[in-house]
XYZ file of N, CA and C in Angstrom:
591
model
N -143.681 76.404 136.784
C -143.472 77.402 136.119
C -142.771 78.001 137.204
N -141.434 79.399 136.662
C -140.478 79.605 137.156
C -140.554 80.660 138.022
N -140.407 80.223 139.452
C -140.917 81.630 140.632
C -140.358 83.042 140.146
N -140.768 83.542 139.982
C -139.881 85.144 139.889
C -139.337 85.057 140.770
N -139.121 85.143 141.609
C -138.193 85.822 142.942
C -136.888 84.337 142.446
N -137.346 83.359 142.898
C -135.926 82.237 142.493
C -135.037 82.780 141.034
N -136.164 83.457 139.805
C -135.107 83.345 139.435
C -134.438 84.837 138.980
N -135.074 85.646 139.859
C -134.276 87.125 139.997
C -133.145 86.795 140.772
N -132.814 85.783 141.534
C -131.942 86.030 143.188
C -130.400 84.740 142.121
N -131.318 84.136 140.646
C -130.207 83.588 140.622
C -129.782 84.316 138.974
N -129.877 85.146 138.864
C -129.929 86.292 137.379
C -128.745 86.942 138.573
N -129.089 87.424 139.448
C -128.772 88.504 141.093
C -126.798 87.787 140.966
N -127.312 86.774 141.357
C -125.586 85.987 142.102
C -125.237 85.730 140.899
N -125.175 85.532 139.206
C -124.679 85.943 138.266
C -124.152 86.540 138.084
N -124.788 88.027 137.211
C -124.944 88.798 136.770
C -123.616 89.751 138.233
N -123.496 89.423 139.603
C -122.487 90.156 140.578
C -121.395 89.376 140.237
N -121.293 87.803 139.957
C -120.001 87.543 139.484
C -119.611 87.787 138.338
N -120.454 88.347 136.835
C -119.968 89.055 136.123
C -119.323 90.619 136.182
N -119.854 91.066 137.232
C -119.190 92.475 137.689
C -118.472 92.118 137.950
N -118.005 91.567 139.050
C -116.472 91.850 139.930
C -115.186 90.876 139.344
N -115.873 90.192 138.393
C -114.388 89.629 137.553
C -113.881 90.652 137.064
N -114.435 91.426 136.215
C -113.108 92.600 136.502
C -113.050 93.838 137.168
N -111.459 93.121 137.293
C -111.131 93.365 138.770
C -110.189 94.245 137.978
N -109.492 94.577 136.598
C -108.371 95.552 136.130
C -108.033 97.370 136.521
N -108.071 97.613 137.564
C -108.197 99.108 137.530
C -108.399 99.760 136.754
N -107.056 100.186 136.187
C -107.063 100.554 134.580
C -108.323 100.704 133.868
N -108.722 99.111 133.954
C -110.445 99.651 132.997
C -111.556 99.852 133.864
N -110.991 99.352 135.235
C -112.621 100.323 135.886
C -111.858 101.964 135.636
N -111.246 102.156 135.972
C -110.657 103.948 135.799
C -111.075 104.049 134.115
N -110.304 103.497 133.640
C -111.058 104.033 131.662
C -112.659 104.105 131.518
N -113.344 102.889 131.920
C -114.737 102.553 132.033
C -115.609 104.103 132.306
N -114.631 104.758 133.965
C -115.956 105.690 134.145
C -115.592 106.836 133.689
N -114.255 106.989 132.938
C -114.194 108.222 132.262
C -114.751 107.950 131.192
N -114.768 107.379 130.300
C -115.404 107.049 129.383
C -116.733 107.414 129.336
N -116.836 106.503 130.472
C -118.623 107.155 130.538
C -119.161 108.262 130.856
N -118.489 109.008 131.831
C -118.458 110.629 131.836
C -118.544 110.649 130.601
N -117.473 110.933 129.735
C -117.677 111.983 128.532
C -118.659 111.091 127.809
N -118.841 110.222 127.597
C -120.251 109.356 127.772
C -121.338 109.958 127.259
N -121.689 110.495 128.631
C -122.472 110.933 129.598
C -123.391 112.674 128.770
N -121.876 113.391 129.026
C -121.965 114.589 128.615
C -121.808 115.095 127.065
N -121.244 113.940 125.897
C -121.967 114.610 124.433
C -122.728 114.001 124.043
N -123.427 112.730 124.862
C -124.664 112.853 124.181
C -125.859 112.742 125.117
N -126.069 113.088 126.334
C -126.862 113.817 126.929
C -127.144 114.982 127.298
N -126.260 115.341 128.105
C -125.798 116.940 128.119
C -125.209 118.101 127.330
N -124.781 117.788 126.067
C -124.750 118.975 125.151
C -125.981 118.403 124.487
N -126.637 117.382 123.328
C -127.476 117.879 123.131
C -128.362 117.984 123.802
N -128.658 118.461 125.126
C -130.171 118.915 125.129
C -131.434 118.192 125.916
N -130.618 116.569 126.958
C -131.112 116.029 126.934
C -131.663 115.693 128.016
N -130.402 116.190 129.467
C -130.966 116.046 130.592
C -131.312 117.628 130.639
N -132.556 117.618 132.013
C -133.121 118.764 131.968
C -132.440 120.020 133.621
N -132.538 121.009 133.474
C -131.991 121.606 134.537
C -132.523 120.828 135.276
N -131.324 122.206 136.626
C -131.790 120.884 138.149
C -130.604 119.588 138.720
N -131.143 119.479 140.326
C -130.261 118.602 140.490
C -129.941 117.433 140.021
N -128.747 116.906 140.164
C -128.342 115.247 139.279
C -127.774 114.489 140.667
N -128.898 113.395 141.015
C -127.718 112.557 142.371
C -127.486 111.911 141.617
N -126.007 111.293 141.933
C -125.446 109.866 141.310
C -126.005 109.180 142.615
N -124.545 108.237 143.071
C -124.356 107.224 144.061
C -122.966 107.371 144.352
N -122.557 106.803 145.446
C -121.044 106.283 146.178
C -120.850 104.911 145.052
N -120.005 104.634 144.631
C -119.793 103.478 144.354
C -120.133 101.949 145.030
N -120.046 101.175 145.724
C -120.330 99.988 146.468
C -119.210 99.183 146.065
N -118.063 98.532 146.546
C -117.512 97.146 145.589
C -117.142 97.234 144.415
N -117.953 96.547 143.484
C -117.634 96.464 141.730
C -118.504 97.519 140.576
N -119.276 98.084 142.116
C -120.165 99.278 140.328
C -119.300 100.126 139.923
N -119.928 100.608 138.735
C -118.791 101.238 138.043
C -119.103 102.627 138.710
N -117.831 103.258 138.650
C -117.904 104.971 139.587
C -118.118 105.710 138.853
N -119.089 106.530 139.015
C -119.448 107.833 138.387
C -119.171 109.068 139.320
N -118.224 108.866 139.833
C -117.483 109.674 141.212
C -117.396 110.849 140.014
N -115.938 110.279 138.509
C -115.995 111.760 137.644
C -116.419 112.792 136.879
N -117.543 111.606 136.687
C -118.876 112.288 135.755
C -119.158 113.224 137.081
N -119.703 112.815 138.457
C -120.022 113.674 139.214
C -119.409 115.047 139.621
N -117.792 115.057 139.580
C -117.445 116.111 139.552
C -117.546 117.066 138.714
N -117.361 116.086 137.406
C -116.935 117.328 136.070
C -117.924 118.099 136.572
N -119.815 117.581 136.655
C -120.781 118.416 136.796
C -120.943 119.399 137.721
N -120.162 118.864 138.738
C -120.115 120.196 140.159
C -119.498 120.962 139.816
N -118.431 120.955 138.196
C -117.598 122.334 138.179
C -118.558 122.796 137.332
N -119.332 122.677 136.922
C -119.951 123.269 135.414
C -120.488 124.127 136.329
N -121.645 124.285 138.403
C -121.852 124.543 138.481
C -123.716 123.246 139.058
N -123.483 122.264 138.968
C -124.478 120.962 138.965
C -125.066 120.968 140.943
N -125.904 121.644 140.663
C -126.353 120.827 141.993
C -126.389 119.010 142.111
N -125.228 118.805 142.671
C -125.560 117.427 143.193
C -125.840 116.464 144.321
N -126.640 115.357 144.735
C -126.769 114.959 145.657
C -126.461 113.793 145.422
N -126.429 112.559 146.747
C -126.150 111.470 146.593
C -127.272 110.854 147.715
N -127.192 109.253 147.490
C -128.875 108.991 148.466
C -128.407 108.834 149.778
N -130.160 108.492 150.665
C -129.368 108.311 152.036
C -130.601 106.838 152.378
N -129.951 106.359 152.676
C -131.227 104.999 152.790
C -131.391 105.005 154.082
N -133.091 104.986 153.381
C -133.667 104.861 154.955
C -133.705 103.363 155.100
N -135.008 103.072 156.287
C -135.559 101.772 156.268
C -135.711 100.864 154.670
N -135.321 99.577 154.870
C -135.619 98.722 153.655
C -137.038 98.948 153.336
N -138.003 99.155 151.914
C -138.987 99.305 151.526
C -139.441 100.225 151.279
N -139.015 101.198 151.700
C -138.778 103.032 151.319
C -138.095 103.225 150.736
N -138.288 104.750 149.924
C -137.771 105.491 148.679
C -136.440 106.225 149.518
N -135.515 106.093 148.479
C -134.623 107.306 148.717
C -135.165 108.104 148.611
N -133.908 109.178 149.993
C -133.834 110.280 149.806
C -132.908 111.216 149.560
N -132.307 112.037 149.247
C -130.994 112.770 149.010
C -130.784 114.015 149.403
N -128.972 114.285 149.804
C -129.056 115.558 149.967
C -128.047 115.944 149.664
N -127.506 116.799 149.442
C -126.419 117.511 148.546
C -124.949 117.518 149.023
N -124.403 117.113 148.051
C -123.164 116.314 148.318
C -122.132 117.665 148.231
N -121.401 117.790 148.587
C -119.938 119.041 148.853
C -118.766 118.346 148.334
N -118.029 117.621 147.833
C -116.626 116.636 147.801
C -115.869 117.735 149.206
N -116.307 118.906 149.244
C -115.428 119.212 150.647
C -115.330 118.675 151.384
N -116.859 118.508 151.760
C -117.190 117.602 153.203
C -117.198 116.485 153.620
N -116.851 116.418 154.206
C -116.758 114.784 154.743
C -117.740 114.139 154.521
N -118.145 112.642 155.214
C -119.218 112.013 154.171
C -119.352 110.996 155.797
N -120.617 110.449 155.969
C -120.701 109.862 156.354
C -121.355 108.004 156.125
N -120.883 106.785 157.067
C -121.281 105.618 156.644
C -122.811 105.670 156.999
N -123.458 105.043 155.647
C -124.786 105.337 156.127
C -125.537 103.070 156.667
N -126.587 102.995 156.443
C -127.041 102.621 156.624
C -126.310 100.839 156.313
N -125.685 101.083 154.529
C -125.391 99.800 154.430
C -123.797 99.836 154.430
N -123.259 100.660 155.312
C -121.836 101.287 154.772
C -121.054 102.156 153.846
N -122.498 102.457 153.016
C -122.115 103.330 151.926
C -122.275 104.379 152.407
N -121.048 105.536 151.267
C -120.851 107.007 152.108
C -122.293 108.337 151.803
N -122.341 108.473 153.068
C -123.091 109.371 151.718
C -123.094 110.813 152.846
N -123.687 112.256 152.373
C -123.980 113.161 152.872
C -124.418 113.064 154.454
N -123.863 113.981 155.927
C -124.194 113.738 156.651
C -126.145 115.065 157.043
N -126.453 113.958 158.248
C -127.558 114.995 158.349
C -127.818 116.442 158.642
N -126.973 116.882 158.172
C -127.000 118.671 158.401
C -126.839 118.785 157.042
N -127.080 117.843 155.896
C -126.769 118.879 154.410
C -128.047 118.588 153.837
N -128.559 119.717 153.241
C -130.069 119.885 152.665
C -130.576 118.516 151.865
N -131.830 118.189 152.005
C -132.482 117.359 151.099
C -132.680 117.685 149.586
N -132.214 117.059 148.557
C -133.152 117.833 146.891
C -133.872 116.641 146.934
N -134.159 116.844 146.000
C -135.705 116.472 144.759
C -134.707 116.717 143.657
N -133.626 115.462 143.423
C -132.844 115.210 141.527
C -134.636 115.766 140.256
N -133.961 115.644 139.726
C -134.085 115.978 138.279
C -133.999 114.870 137.484
N -132.236 114.005 137.657
C -131.697 113.407 136.966
C -131.867 112.526 137.951
N -131.445 110.903 137.903
C -131.107 110.531 138.388
C -130.158 108.839 138.107
N -129.197 109.229 138.102
C -128.174 108.062 137.950
C -128.227 106.398 138.791
N -128.412 105.812 138.052
C -128.552 104.265 138.949
C -127.855 103.311 138.607
N -127.655 102.645 139.365
C -126.338 101.705 139.394
C -127.179 100.586 139.724
N -126.481 99.147 139.172
C -127.386 97.081 139.026
C -126.215 96.888 138.994
N -127.238 95.336 138.580
C -126.965 94.649 138.732
C -126.426 94.483 137.556
N -127.755 94.397 137.022
C -127.584 93.836 135.507
C -128.220 94.785 134.354
N -128.521 94.772 133.336
C -129.740 94.867 132.247
C -129.982 93.951 131.363
N -131.312 95.218 130.578
C -131.176 94.377 129.214
C -131.251 95.049 128.638
N -131.831 94.989 127.151
C -132.299 96.108 125.727
C -133.264 96.989 125.819
N -134.025 96.524 126.479
C -135.264 96.763 126.177
C -135.768 97.753 127.970
N -134.259 98.561 128.561
C -134.366 99.541 130.074
C -134.316 99.330 131.116
N -135.035 97.543 131.209
C -134.473 96.649 133.417
C -133.819 97.310 133.380
N -133.923 96.567 134.846
C -132.057 96.414 135.274
C -132.422 95.548 136.125
N -131.857 95.323 137.186
C -131.388 94.242 137.823
C -130.267 94.716 139.019
N -131.445 94.925 140.399
C -130.416 96.070 141.188
C -130.722 94.527 142.227
N -130.364 95.061 143.397
C -130.183 94.362 144.675
C -131.120 93.508 145.407
N -132.491 93.771 144.571
C -133.292 94.072 145.941
C -134.492 93.759 146.789
N -132.945 95.234 147.070
C -133.788 95.824 147.943
C -134.992 96.525 147.427
N -135.031 96.291 146.300
C -136.407 97.894 145.479
C -135.944 98.973 146.207
N -134.962 99.638 146.840
C -135.137 101.073 146.348
C -135.528 101.875 145.998
N -134.470 101.517 144.219
C -134.499 102.665 143.089
C -135.812 102.498 142.516
N -136.947 100.732 142.812
C -137.724 101.381 142.276
C -139.004 101.834 143.048
N -138.672 102.343 143.908
C -139.432 102.581 144.959
C -139.416 104.323 144.678
N -138.278 104.608 144.928
C -137.809 105.575 144.447
C -138.117 106.221 143.057
N -138.375 106.112 141.802
C -138.381 106.574 141.256
C -140.029 106.437 140.934
N -140.951 105.101 141.404
C -142.143 105.854 141.282
C -142.515 106.877 141.659
N -142.443 106.918 143.539
C -142.124 107.914 144.235
C -142.272 109.614 143.424
N -140.140 109.620 142.563
C -140.923 110.644 142.370
C -141.073 110.983 140.643
N -142.224 109.825 140.097
C -142.155 109.681 138.233
C -144.124 110.381 138.958
N -143.891 110.208 140.615
C -145.500 110.157 140.393
C -146.050 112.097 140.639
N -144.690 112.607 141.426
C -144.387 114.085 141.742
C -144.156 115.026 140.062
N -143.043 114.767 139.780
C -142.752 115.824 138.428
C -141.542 114.607 137.096
N -141.665 115.187 136.459
C -141.114 113.979 135.368
C -139.212 114.040 135.827
N -138.850 112.880 135.943
C -137.132 112.442 136.436
C -137.095 111.506 135.578
N -135.085 111.858 135.071
C -134.528 111.429 133.778
C -134.191 110.212 134.987
N -134.060 108.489 134.374
C -133.703 107.718 135.350
C -132.332 107.362 134.248
N -131.010 107.165 134.304
C -130.679 107.079 133.564
C -128.963 105.695 134.424
N -129.655 104.790 133.926
C -128.880 103.206 134.235
C -126.982 103.288 134.043
N -126.253 103.439 135.226
C -124.751 102.991 134.667
C -124.439 102.140 135.162
N -123.447 101.489 134.212
C -123.252 100.139 133.931
C -122.155 99.711 132.921
N -121.217 98.704 133.441
C -119.902 97.783 133.023
C -120.698 97.195 131.582
N -120.478 97.316 130.147
C -120.972 96.655 128.699
C -121.124 95.224 129.359
N -120.054 94.396 129.869
C -120.089 93.588 130.647
C -121.703 92.668 131.491
N -122.072 93.278 131.888
C -123.502 93.733 132.840
C -125.243 93.113 131.808
N -124.607 93.449 130.839
C -125.716 93.300 130.020
C -125.747 92.128 129.588
N -127.828 91.449 129.471
C -128.212 89.749 129.245
C -129.184 90.094 129.261
N -129.537 88.983 128.355
C -130.410 88.807 127.377
C -132.054 89.676 127.315
N -132.331 89.032 128.425
C -133.581 89.789 129.601
C -133.041 89.294 130.527
N -133.432 91.306 131.374
C -133.573 91.036 132.472
C -135.235 90.457 133.759
N -135.531 89.313 133.928
C -136.554 89.148 135.169
C -137.297 90.389 136.037
N -137.901 90.381 134.932
C -139.054 91.508 136.021
C -140.768 91.867 136.438
N -140.878 92.945 137.395
C -142.016 92.202 137.866
C -143.226 93.319 137.066
N -144.165 93.697 138.018
C -144.950 95.367 137.476
C -144.471 95.958 138.348
N -143.279 95.703 139.092
C -143.839 97.367 140.204
C -142.176 97.529 139.789
N -141.211 97.547 138.758
C -140.471 97.009 137.824
C -140.490 98.889 137.047
N -139.051 99.435 138.182
C -139.662 100.987 136.599
C -138.625 100.834 135.487
N -139.071 100.878 134.542
C -137.957 101.084 133.471
C -136.930 102.093 134.225
N -135.551 102.394 133.090
C -134.960 103.905 132.981
C -135.288 104.014 131.391
N -134.242 104.982 131.496
C -134.575 106.118 129.945
C -133.484 106.070 129.381
N -132.335 106.336 130.236
C -131.074 105.810 129.585
C -129.858 104.533 129.925
N -129.341 104.152 129.060
C -128.458 103.128 130.187
C -126.851 103.465 129.236
N -126.274 103.607 129.997
C -125.108 104.591 129.594
C -123.686 103.236 130.646
N -122.847 102.793 128.890
C -122.210 101.598 129.360
C -120.902 102.335 128.358
N -119.654 102.198 129.010
C -118.731 102.726 128.630
C -118.574 102.463 127.221
N -119.282 101.670 126.343
C -119.033 101.023 125.338
C -120.587 101.351 123.966
N -121.271 101.996 124.963
C -122.565 102.142 124.261
C -123.454 103.323 124.710
N -124.465 103.806 124.058
C -126.081 104.894 124.733
C -126.759 104.304 124.375
N -127.282 103.445 125.187
C -129.071 102.640 124.793
C -130.112 103.976 125.236
N -130.795 103.863 125.100
C -132.222 104.706 124.782
C -133.682 104.418 124.415
N -134.507 104.289 125.664
C -135.396 104.381 125.748
C -136.759 105.294 125.739
N -137.547 104.908 125.321
C -138.954 105.600 124.671
C -139.839 105.559 126.252
N -139.913 106.770 126.575
C -141.613 106.310 127.545
C -142.660 106.668 127.454
């Protein structure tokens, strides 16, 4: 019988290598802009995105850059938040992001709003990942931050979880366990996937 943890570790290594192979800056910029446009045309304009704050993320390494989308939403008057990493094993918290203010280096060296920025409870959560499949599962980095965050948020009120990825990050089946939270949507530069919850 295959060890689920070993299967996830192997899948992570393969997925990271695939995502890291996208080294062309023009392709990465094209994907960021295409994803922004797809989000606006296929989720915002038809009314699938609820009112309330949108929590994005500051890209780490080869993650897809959602900042063009966040900046656009900010100019339209949306409240935008970025995650703040606490101790491993706990849910993320989110703070209001003002692009005019400097960010600080967080727990993993990721840029995040300072402690002086107000905390925000998102209605929409943009989720980074290493890989995804067509059943709405994502493969994260193994710390469980987003799974715990989605579980905590969904216990209080509905939150829309939108995975953001390059098309090349798709895999046949993501190894998953009982505590892995499914996404509501996954967007890539090529397509939009919606999952019934």
